[in-house]
Amino acid sequence: MIRISRTMAVATAAAMALAACSTGGTTTAPTSANTATAQATATGSAAKGDGTLTIGSVLPQTGSLAYLGPPEYAGVDLAIKEINDAGGVLGKPVTKIHTDSGDTTTNIASQSVDKLLAQKADAIIGAASSSVSESIIDKITRAGVVEFSPANTSDKFTTIKDDGLYFRTAPPDKLQGRVLGDLVVSDGNDTVGILAMQDSYGTGLADQVTQTAEAGGAKVVERVDYDPKAPEFSADVAKIKAANPKGIVLIGFDETAKVVAELVKQGLTTDKYKWYMVDGNMSNTNFLKMPKGTLKGVKGAIPGAAAPEAFQKRLLGINPKLTNYTYAAESYDAANLIALAAEAAKDDAGPAIAAKLVDVSKGGEKCEDFKSCDELLKAGKDIDYDGVSGPVDFNDAGDPSVATIGVYQYGADNKYNAAKALEYRKGDISG
């Protein structure tokens, strides 16, 4: 279902929820997940929240994206601290509940969502992994709760059935894929090999890189979609070696360390081939145990502009151990936008928040933090929240309409400078 009108989608969800509670002429009491939407239909208006905005999170504490957890949690915590310091939402402090998302090898995310719904979360920030979000989106949205990811990039979410309750501050992969494909071609690689994890994130991004690179005149001579849970990747890498491409694109999560080790073992080193990575494996911790210089010169793309120094300092006040800021800004903006939407709606219920998220993201008087935006709302003004991650400006699908992709490069220490990109490329998501 393509989300043409998010307000209409929320209203439709309420009607469907009530209909689902009736079978064979016998009325069944609505489940806790559908109580709000059933009440909304019965009264002819959206059911009100309980007056306290509760924001839950389903972000990686464990699993293949665990390295992204600390900056994402720090972004959420910083936003909620500043929101509460400014007086909270609807006159009350915002409540937060953090849970683990794990990854697709476990059922942790589903259990976490159950916990958050039982504790009456109005909005849930997460998951980081697109595949994990796919596994929990139905449970969240059927409950009339907003799901807001700071890091999902799979193109599937643009048209996924979500009853108008799913949003994200990370841009869809078609933009990152275009930037990466352009980069590979502009670096002089007329033959390309792709090693991509086999899930919605990996295959979708690999499709876009392939399309862009080939449109630019390069040829993808070998593409291997691998099982990220495989114990080793010798056969997968051997296929790339046999094709002998000039450029090698690696699309995955933390299993990329094993892929890299196999590339080196088979002689496909960075002094002979050009490697490229993506946001899922651009890590400053995953490759530190490898010999120095293993990743020297490797380039990779990460959605969003680099976190400004002043913002990084504020994050360090929340978590002094932070060494990576990937998706911290997107997480911070997600929490602020949820809070501002609740203020604009004068209601903390999920459908009410969803109905106002597009409005507070664009078209009004510009503001850059919760306090100043909230003051404008209280003065009866329409607002346009421009966040740390960018202008946001949601389209009708709940995607940011314009986004920035940073291109980074690894040094001899197997780390990239997270505060300094080689370049930034901006793009219109619809283009």
mmCIF file of N, CA and C in Angstrom, residues 230-339:
data_model
loop_
_atom_site.group_PDB
_atom_site.id
_atom_site.type_symbol
_atom_site.label_atom_id
_atom_site.label_comp_id
_atom_site.label_asym_id
_atom_site.label_seq_id
_atom_site.Cartn_x
_atom_site.Cartn_y
_atom_site.Cartn_z
ATOM 1 N N ALA A 230 26.723 -17.443 7.590
ATOM 2 C CA ALA A 230 27.645 -18.509 7.176
ATOM 3 C C ALA A 230 28.923 -18.460 8.012
ATOM 4 N N PRO A 231 29.502 -19.615 8.346
ATOM 5 C CA PRO A 231 30.718 -19.626 9.173
ATOM 6 C C PRO A 231 31.946 -19.078 8.448
ATOM 7 N N GLU A 232 31.974 -19.191 7.132
ATOM 8 C CA GLU A 232 33.104 -18.644 6.367
ATOM 9 C C GLU A 232 32.646 -18.330 4.938
ATOM 10 N N PHE A 233 33.474 -17.565 4.208
ATOM 11 C CA PHE A 233 33.049 -17.022 2.930
ATOM 12 C C PHE A 233 34.053 -17.303 1.804
ATOM 13 N N SER A 234 34.773 -18.397 1.917
ATOM 14 C CA SER A 234 35.814 -18.695 0.934
ATOM 15 C C SER A 234 35.234 -18.903 -0.471
ATOM 16 N N ALA A 235 34.133 -19.635 -0.582
ATOM 17 C CA ALA A 235 33.536 -19.892 -1.894
ATOM 18 C C ALA A 235 32.974 -18.622 -2.508
ATOM 19 N N ASP A 236 32.383 -17.760 -1.668
ATOM 20 C CA ASP A 236 31.824 -16.504 -2.152
ATOM 21 C C ASP A 236 32.924 -15.596 -2.705
ATOM 22 N N VAL A 237 34.004 -15.482 -1.954
ATOM 23 C CA VAL A 237 35.117 -14.636 -2.384
ATOM 24 C C VAL A 237 35.793 -15.220 -3.624
ATOM 25 N N ALA A 238 35.857 -16.546 -3.709
ATOM 26 C CA ALA A 238 36.475 -17.194 -4.869
ATOM 27 C C ALA A 238 35.765 -16.821 -6.170
ATOM 28 N N LYS A 239 34.446 -16.651 -6.109
ATOM 29 C CA LYS A 239 33.695 -16.243 -7.294
ATOM 30 C C LYS A 239 34.097 -14.835 -7.737
ATOM 31 N N ILE A 240 34.297 -13.955 -6.762
ATOM 32 C CA ILE A 240 34.740 -12.594 -7.089
ATOM 33 C C ILE A 240 36.148 -12.631 -7.675
ATOM 34 N N LYS A 241 37.005 -13.441 -7.079
ATOM 35 C CA LYS A 241 38.390 -13.539 -7.565
ATOM 36 C C LYS A 241 38.423 -14.028 -9.013
ATOM 37 N N ALA A 242 37.588 -14.999 -9.326
ATOM 38 C CA ALA A 242 37.562 -15.560 -10.675
ATOM 39 C C ALA A 242 37.145 -14.509 -11.708
ATOM 40 N N ALA A 243 36.283 -13.573 -11.308
ATOM 41 C CA ALA A 243 35.806 -12.528 -12.222
ATOM 42 C C ALA A 243 36.811 -11.396 -12.370
ATOM 43 N N ASN A 244 37.727 -11.262 -11.382
ATOM 44 C CA ASN A 244 38.811 -10.276 -11.418
ATOM 45 C C ASN A 244 38.346 -8.838 -11.702
ATOM 46 N N PRO A 245 37.420 -8.309 -10.894
ATOM 47 C CA PRO A 245 36.967 -6.930 -11.112
ATOM 48 C C PRO A 245 37.992 -5.918 -10.593
ATOM 49 N N LYS A 246 37.938 -4.695 -11.108
ATOM 50 C CA LYS A 246 38.820 -3.650 -10.594
ATOM 51 C C LYS A 246 38.316 -3.120 -9.244
ATOM 52 N N GLY A 247 36.993 -3.019 -9.121
ATOM 53 C CA GLY A 247 36.397 -2.522 -7.889
ATOM 54 C C GLY A 247 35.564 -3.586 -7.211
ATOM 55 N N ILE A 248 35.612 -3.626 -5.873
ATOM 56 C CA ILE A 248 34.854 -4.623 -5.101
ATOM 57 C C ILE A 248 33.996 -3.888 -4.082
ATOM 58 N N VAL A 249 32.678 -4.081 -4.163
ATOM 59 C CA VAL A 249 31.734 -3.439 -3.257
ATOM 60 C C VAL A 249 31.294 -4.441 -2.196
ATOM 61 N N LEU A 250 31.447 -4.068 -0.931
ATOM 62 C CA LEU A 250 31.090 -4.926 0.203
ATOM 63 C C LEU A 250 29.870 -4.349 0.905
ATOM 64 N N ILE A 251 28.768 -5.087 0.894
ATOM 65 C CA ILE A 251 27.526 -4.621 1.504
ATOM 66 C C ILE A 251 27.122 -5.610 2.587
ATOM 67 N N GLY A 252 27.233 -5.191 3.848
ATOM 68 C CA GLY A 252 26.905 -6.102 4.940
ATOM 69 C C GLY A 252 26.955 -5.422 6.278
ATOM 70 N N PHE A 253 26.989 -6.250 7.340
ATOM 71 C CA PHE A 253 27.080 -5.755 8.702
ATOM 72 C C PHE A 253 28.422 -6.223 9.295
ATOM 73 N N ASP A 254 28.419 -6.696 10.540
ATOM 74 C CA ASP A 254 29.706 -7.011 11.172
ATOM 75 C C ASP A 254 30.368 -8.264 10.621
ATOM 76 N N GLU A 255 29.609 -9.102 9.873
ATOM 77 C CA GLU A 255 30.225 -10.278 9.247
ATOM 78 C C GLU A 255 31.223 -9.871 8.160
ATOM 79 N N THR A 256 31.205 -8.589 7.781
ATOM 80 C CA THR A 256 32.146 -8.085 6.772
ATOM 81 C C THR A 256 33.590 -8.310 7.200
ATOM 82 N N ALA A 257 33.844 -8.349 8.519
ATOM 83 C CA ALA A 257 35.212 -8.607 8.987
ATOM 84 C C ALA A 257 35.699 -9.968 8.483
ATOM 85 N N LYS A 258 34.812 -10.956 8.478
ATOM 86 C CA LYS A 258 35.182 -12.284 7.970
ATOM 87 C C LYS A 258 35.375 -12.249 6.450
ATOM 88 N N VAL A 259 34.535 -11.474 5.777
ATOM 89 C CA VAL A 259 34.665 -11.337 4.325
ATOM 90 C C VAL A 259 35.991 -10.683 3.976
ATOM 91 N N VAL A 260 36.350 -9.638 4.725
ATOM 92 C CA VAL A 260 37.616 -8.932 4.495
ATOM 93 C C VAL A 260 38.798 -9.867 4.709
ATOM 94 N N ALA A 261 38.749 -10.650 5.773
ATOM 95 C CA ALA A 261 39.836 -11.593 6.050
ATOM 96 C C ALA A 261 40.005 -12.573 4.889
ATOM 97 N N GLU A 262 38.894 -13.008 4.302
ATOM 98 C CA GLU A 262 38.954 -13.944 3.179
ATOM 99 C C GLU A 262 39.461 -13.258 1.907
ATOM 100 N N LEU A 263 39.083 -12.015 1.695
ATOM 101 C CA LEU A 263 39.609 -11.258 0.554
ATOM 102 C C LEU A 263 41.128 -11.168 0.624
ATOM 103 N N VAL A 264 41.628 -10.858 1.812
ATOM 104 C CA VAL A 264 43.082 -10.756 2.005
ATOM 105 C C VAL A 264 43.736 -12.115 1.778
ATOM 106 N N LYS A 265 43.133 -13.156 2.329
ATOM 107 C CA LYS A 265 43.679 -14.505 2.204
ATOM 108 C C LYS A 265 43.809 -14.931 0.747
ATOM 109 N N GLN A 266 42.829 -14.509 -0.075
ATOM 110 C CA GLN A 266 42.839 -14.902 -1.490
ATOM 111 C C GLN A 266 43.554 -13.880 -2.382
ATOM 112 N N GLY A 267 44.211 -12.905 -1.756
ATOM 113 C CA GLY A 267 45.045 -11.972 -2.509
ATOM 114 C C GLY A 267 44.335 -10.775 -3.112
ATOM 115 N N LEU A 268 43.077 -10.554 -2.729
ATOM 116 C CA LEU A 268 42.327 -9.414 -3.272
ATOM 117 C C LEU A 268 42.484 -8.206 -2.354
ATOM 118 N N THR A 269 43.715 -7.782 -2.123
ATOM 119 C CA THR A 269 44.025 -6.746 -1.145
ATOM 120 C C THR A 269 43.836 -5.343 -1.722
ATOM 121 N N THR A 270 43.793 -4.359 -0.824
ATOM 122 C CA THR A 270 43.478 -2.985 -1.230
ATOM 123 C C THR A 270 44.592 -2.312 -2.024
ATOM 124 N N ASP A 271 45.786 -2.889 -2.045
ATOM 125 C CA ASP A 271 46.839 -2.312 -2.880
ATOM 126 C C ASP A 271 46.717 -2.768 -4.333
ATOM 127 N N LYS A 272 45.816 -3.742 -4.583
ATOM 128 C CA LYS A 272 45.625 -4.259 -5.942
ATOM 129 C C LYS A 272 44.205 -4.005 -6.465
ATOM 130 N N TYR A 273 43.259 -3.880 -5.561
ATOM 131 C CA TYR A 273 41.854 -3.678 -5.929
ATOM 132 C C TYR A 273 41.277 -2.533 -5.092
ATOM 133 N N LYS A 274 40.274 -1.870 -5.623
ATOM 134 C CA LYS A 274 39.606 -0.795 -4.885
ATOM 135 C C LYS A 274 38.351 -1.350 -4.215
ATOM 136 N N TRP A 275 38.293 -1.176 -2.889
ATOM 137 C CA TRP A 275 37.155 -1.666 -2.128
ATOM 138 C C TRP A 275 36.232 -0.506 -1.765
ATOM 139 N N TYR A 276 34.950 -0.841 -1.627
ATOM 140 C CA TYR A 276 33.948 0.150 -1.231
ATOM 141 C C TYR A 276 33.009 -0.475 -0.212
ATOM 142 N N MET A 277 32.608 0.328 0.775
ATOM 143 C CA MET A 277 31.714 -0.155 1.825
ATOM 144 C C MET A 277 30.486 0.739 1.934
ATOM 145 N N VAL A 278 29.591 0.386 2.851
ATOM 146 C CA VAL A 278 28.329 1.093 3.049
ATOM 147 C C VAL A 278 28.125 1.367 4.539
ATOM 148 N N ASP A 279 27.026 2.024 4.867
ATOM 149 C CA ASP A 279 26.802 2.412 6.256
ATOM 150 C C ASP A 279 26.750 1.220 7.204
ATOM 151 N N GLY A 280 26.282 0.052 6.714
ATOM 152 C CA GLY A 280 26.158 -1.109 7.584
ATOM 153 C C GLY A 280 27.468 -1.693 8.045
ATOM 154 N N ASN A 281 28.559 -1.443 7.313
ATOM 155 C CA ASN A 281 29.851 -2.003 7.731
ATOM 156 C C ASN A 281 30.954 -0.971 7.888
ATOM 157 N N MET A 282 30.623 0.313 7.776
ATOM 158 C CA MET A 282 31.621 1.357 8.014
ATOM 159 C C MET A 282 31.823 1.515 9.526
ATOM 160 N N SER A 283 32.671 0.674 10.074
ATOM 161 C CA SER A 283 32.878 0.624 11.523
ATOM 162 C C SER A 283 34.302 1.021 11.879
ATOM 163 N N ASN A 284 34.443 1.693 13.027
ATOM 164 C CA ASN A 284 35.778 2.033 13.542
ATOM 165 C C ASN A 284 36.223 1.078 14.633
ATOM 166 N N THR A 285 35.485 -0.018 14.825
ATOM 167 C CA THR A 285 35.860 -1.012 15.832
ATOM 168 C C THR A 285 35.988 -2.414 15.238
ATOM 169 N N ASN A 286 35.309 -2.671 14.146
ATOM 170 C CA ASN A 286 35.203 -4.023 13.612
ATOM 171 C C ASN A 286 36.495 -4.555 12.983
ATOM 172 N N PHE A 287 37.399 -3.657 12.584
ATOM 173 C CA PHE A 287 38.579 -4.087 11.835
ATOM 174 C C PHE A 287 39.901 -3.776 12.554
ATOM 175 N N LEU A 288 39.809 -3.391 13.818
ATOM 176 C CA LEU A 288 41.005 -2.934 14.533
ATOM 177 C C LEU A 288 42.002 -4.046 14.819
ATOM 178 N N LYS A 289 41.550 -5.288 14.873
ATOM 179 C CA LYS A 289 42.463 -6.399 15.168
ATOM 180 C C LYS A 289 43.207 -6.876 13.922
ATOM 181 N N MET A 290 42.877 -6.333 12.787
ATOM 182 C CA MET A 290 43.545 -6.732 11.545
ATOM 183 C C MET A 290 44.877 -5.996 11.396
ATOM 184 N N PRO A 291 45.793 -6.541 10.598
ATOM 185 C CA PRO A 291 47.088 -5.871 10.394
ATOM 186 C C PRO A 291 46.875 -4.457 9.874
ATOM 187 N N LYS A 292 47.684 -3.540 10.356
ATOM 188 C CA LYS A 292 47.563 -2.145 9.927
ATOM 189 C C LYS A 292 47.702 -2.059 8.415
ATOM 190 N N GLY A 293 46.861 -1.222 7.825
ATOM 191 C CA GLY A 293 46.884 -1.041 6.393
ATOM 192 C C GLY A 293 45.937 -1.941 5.629
ATOM 193 N N THR A 294 45.270 -2.878 6.334
ATOM 194 C CA THR A 294 44.359 -3.805 5.645
ATOM 195 C C THR A 294 43.269 -3.050 4.891
ATOM 196 N N LEU A 295 42.753 -1.980 5.505
ATOM 197 C CA LEU A 295 41.662 -1.222 4.884
ATOM 198 C C LEU A 295 42.121 0.119 4.305
ATOM 199 N N LYS A 296 43.398 0.333 4.237
ATOM 200 C CA LYS A 296 43.900 1.633 3.768
ATOM 201 C C LYS A 296 43.354 1.953 2.376
ATOM 202 N N GLY A 297 42.751 3.134 2.260
ATOM 203 C CA GLY A 297 42.218 3.591 0.986
ATOM 204 C C GLY A 297 40.799 3.170 0.688
ATOM 205 N N VAL A 298 40.222 2.298 1.510
ATOM 206 C CA VAL A 298 38.848 1.847 1.277
ATOM 207 C C VAL A 298 37.887 3.028 1.473
ATOM 208 N N LYS A 299 36.961 3.195 0.544
ATOM 209 C CA LYS A 299 35.977 4.267 0.633
ATOM 210 C C LYS A 299 34.599 3.692 0.961
ATOM 211 N N GLY A 300 33.792 4.500 1.630
ATOM 212 C CA GLY A 300 32.450 4.045 1.963
ATOM 213 C C GLY A 300 31.490 5.198 2.114
ATOM 214 N N ALA A 301 30.203 4.900 1.987
ATOM 215 C CA ALA A 301 29.149 5.910 2.073
ATOM 216 C C ALA A 301 28.350 5.742 3.359
ATOM 217 N N ILE A 302 28.024 6.864 3.978
ATOM 218 C CA ILE A 302 27.161 6.873 5.165
ATOM 219 C C ILE A 302 26.122 7.977 4.990
ATOM 220 N N PRO A 303 24.832 7.637 5.067
ATOM 221 C CA PRO A 303 23.803 8.670 4.951
ATOM 222 C C PRO A 303 23.913 9.706 6.069
ATOM 223 N N GLY A 304 23.601 10.950 5.741
ATOM 224 C CA GLY A 304 23.594 12.027 6.724
ATOM 225 C C GLY A 304 24.897 12.789 6.757
ATOM 226 N N ALA A 305 24.797 14.026 7.170
ATOM 227 C CA ALA A 305 25.996 14.840 7.349
ATOM 228 C C ALA A 305 26.686 14.425 8.643
ATOM 229 N N ALA A 306 27.972 14.710 8.739
ATOM 230 C CA ALA A 306 28.711 14.379 9.958
ATOM 231 C C ALA A 306 28.140 15.156 11.144
ATOM 232 N N ALA A 307 28.133 14.519 12.311
ATOM 233 C CA ALA A 307 27.636 15.186 13.507
ATOM 234 C C ALA A 307 28.518 16.386 13.826
ATOM 235 N N PRO A 308 27.957 17.591 13.927
ATOM 236 C CA PRO A 308 28.767 18.775 14.243
ATOM 237 C C PRO A 308 29.504 18.613 15.567
ATOM 238 N N GLU A 309 30.630 19.300 15.699
ATOM 239 C CA GLU A 309 31.461 19.155 16.904
ATOM 240 C C GLU A 309 30.694 19.501 18.170
ATOM 241 N N ALA A 310 29.890 20.576 18.116
ATOM 242 C CA ALA A 310 29.126 20.973 19.301
ATOM 243 C C ALA A 310 28.129 19.885 19.689
ATOM 244 N N PHE A 311 27.530 19.247 18.695
ATOM 245 C CA PHE A 311 26.585 18.158 18.956
ATOM 246 C C PHE A 311 27.313 16.959 19.545
ATOM 247 N N GLN A 312 28.493 16.653 19.027
ATOM 248 C CA GLN A 312 29.292 15.551 19.562
ATOM 249 C C GLN A 312 29.609 15.775 21.042
ATOM 250 N N LYS A 313 29.936 17.004 21.406
ATOM 251 C CA LYS A 313 30.246 17.312 22.816
ATOM 252 C C LYS A 313 29.031 17.074 23.697
ATOM 253 N N ARG A 314 27.859 17.449 23.202
ATOM 254 C CA ARG A 314 26.638 17.211 23.977
ATOM 255 C C ARG A 314 26.372 15.713 24.119
ATOM 256 N N LEU A 315 26.647 14.957 23.057
ATOM 257 C CA LEU A 315 26.485 13.512 23.122
ATOM 258 C C LEU A 315 27.450 12.888 24.122
ATOM 259 N N LEU A 316 28.679 13.396 24.149
ATOM 260 C CA LEU A 316 29.675 12.877 25.091
ATOM 261 C C LEU A 316 29.264 13.159 26.535
ATOM 262 N N GLY A 317 28.472 14.192 26.736
ATOM 263 C CA GLY A 317 27.930 14.445 28.074
ATOM 264 C C GLY A 317 26.947 13.376 28.494
ATOM 265 N N ILE A 318 26.336 12.705 27.511
ATOM 266 C CA ILE A 318 25.413 11.602 27.773
ATOM 267 C C ILE A 318 26.174 10.287 27.908
ATOM 268 N N ASN A 319 27.129 10.076 26.999
ATOM 269 C CA ASN A 319 27.941 8.853 26.994
ATOM 270 C C ASN A 319 29.382 9.216 26.673
ATOM 271 N N PRO A 320 30.224 9.379 27.696
ATOM 272 C CA PRO A 320 31.622 9.795 27.488
ATOM 273 C C PRO A 320 32.457 8.768 26.716
ATOM 274 N N LYS A 321 31.951 7.543 26.554
ATOM 275 C CA LYS A 321 32.720 6.490 25.895
ATOM 276 C C LYS A 321 32.469 6.420 24.378
ATOM 277 N N LEU A 322 31.641 7.302 23.854
ATOM 278 C CA LEU A 322 31.324 7.261 22.432
ATOM 279 C C LEU A 322 32.567 7.456 21.572
ATOM 280 N N THR A 323 32.720 6.609 20.558
ATOM 281 C CA THR A 323 33.800 6.771 19.575
ATOM 282 C C THR A 323 33.233 6.847 18.156
ATOM 283 N N ASN A 324 31.936 6.576 18.024
ATOM 284 C CA ASN A 324 31.273 6.544 16.729
ATOM 285 C C ASN A 324 29.967 7.318 16.850
ATOM 286 N N TYR A 325 29.661 8.139 15.858
ATOM 287 C CA TYR A 325 28.462 8.988 15.932
ATOM 288 C C TYR A 325 27.444 8.667 14.835
ATOM 289 N N THR A 326 27.625 7.532 14.168
ATOM 290 C CA THR A 326 26.732 7.165 13.076
ATOM 291 C C THR A 326 25.290 7.020 13.569
ATOM 292 N N TYR A 327 24.393 7.739 12.938
ATOM 293 C CA TYR A 327 22.958 7.747 13.213
ATOM 294 C C TYR A 327 22.585 8.344 14.567
ATOM 295 N N ALA A 328 23.544 9.001 15.234
ATOM 296 C CA ALA A 328 23.196 9.711 16.468
ATOM 297 C C ALA A 328 22.285 10.891 16.159
ATOM 298 N N ALA A 329 22.613 11.633 15.112
ATOM 299 C CA ALA A 329 21.800 12.800 14.749
ATOM 300 C C ALA A 329 20.404 12.383 14.321
ATOM 301 N N GLU A 330 20.317 11.300 13.542
ATOM 302 C CA GLU A 330 19.009 10.818 13.094
ATOM 303 C C GLU A 330 18.145 10.357 14.270
ATOM 304 N N SER A 331 18.784 9.760 15.286
ATOM 305 C CA SER A 331 18.052 9.314 16.484
ATOM 306 C C SER A 331 17.578 10.505 17.301
ATOM 307 N N TYR A 332 18.439 11.492 17.429
ATOM 308 C CA TYR A 332 18.109 12.731 18.148
ATOM 309 C C TYR A 332 16.924 13.423 17.474
ATOM 310 N N ASP A 333 16.976 13.545 16.162
ATOM 311 C CA ASP A 333 15.894 14.203 15.430
ATOM 312 C C ASP A 333 14.598 13.416 15.527
ATOM 313 N N ALA A 334 14.687 12.080 15.525
ATOM 314 C CA ALA A 334 13.487 11.258 15.643
ATOM 315 C C ALA A 334 12.743 11.563 16.940
ATOM 316 N N ALA A 335 13.476 11.611 18.051
ATOM 317 C CA ALA A 335 12.842 11.887 19.344
ATOM 318 C C ALA A 335 12.249 13.292 19.378
ATOM 319 N N ASN A 336 12.970 14.274 18.846
ATOM 320 C CA ASN A 336 12.455 15.645 18.830
ATOM 321 C C ASN A 336 11.199 15.772 17.977
ATOM 322 N N LEU A 337 11.195 15.125 16.811
ATOM 323 C CA LEU A 337 10.034 15.213 15.922
ATOM 324 C C LEU A 337 8.800 14.549 16.543
ATOM 325 N N ILE A 338 9.001 13.424 17.204
ATOM 326 C CA ILE A 338 7.882 12.764 17.892
ATOM 327 C C ILE A 338 7.295 13.691 18.951
ATOM 328 N N ALA A 339 8.175 14.306 19.740
ATOM 329 C CA ALA A 339 7.717 15.201 20.813
ATOM 330 C C ALA A 339 6.995 16.423 20.246
#
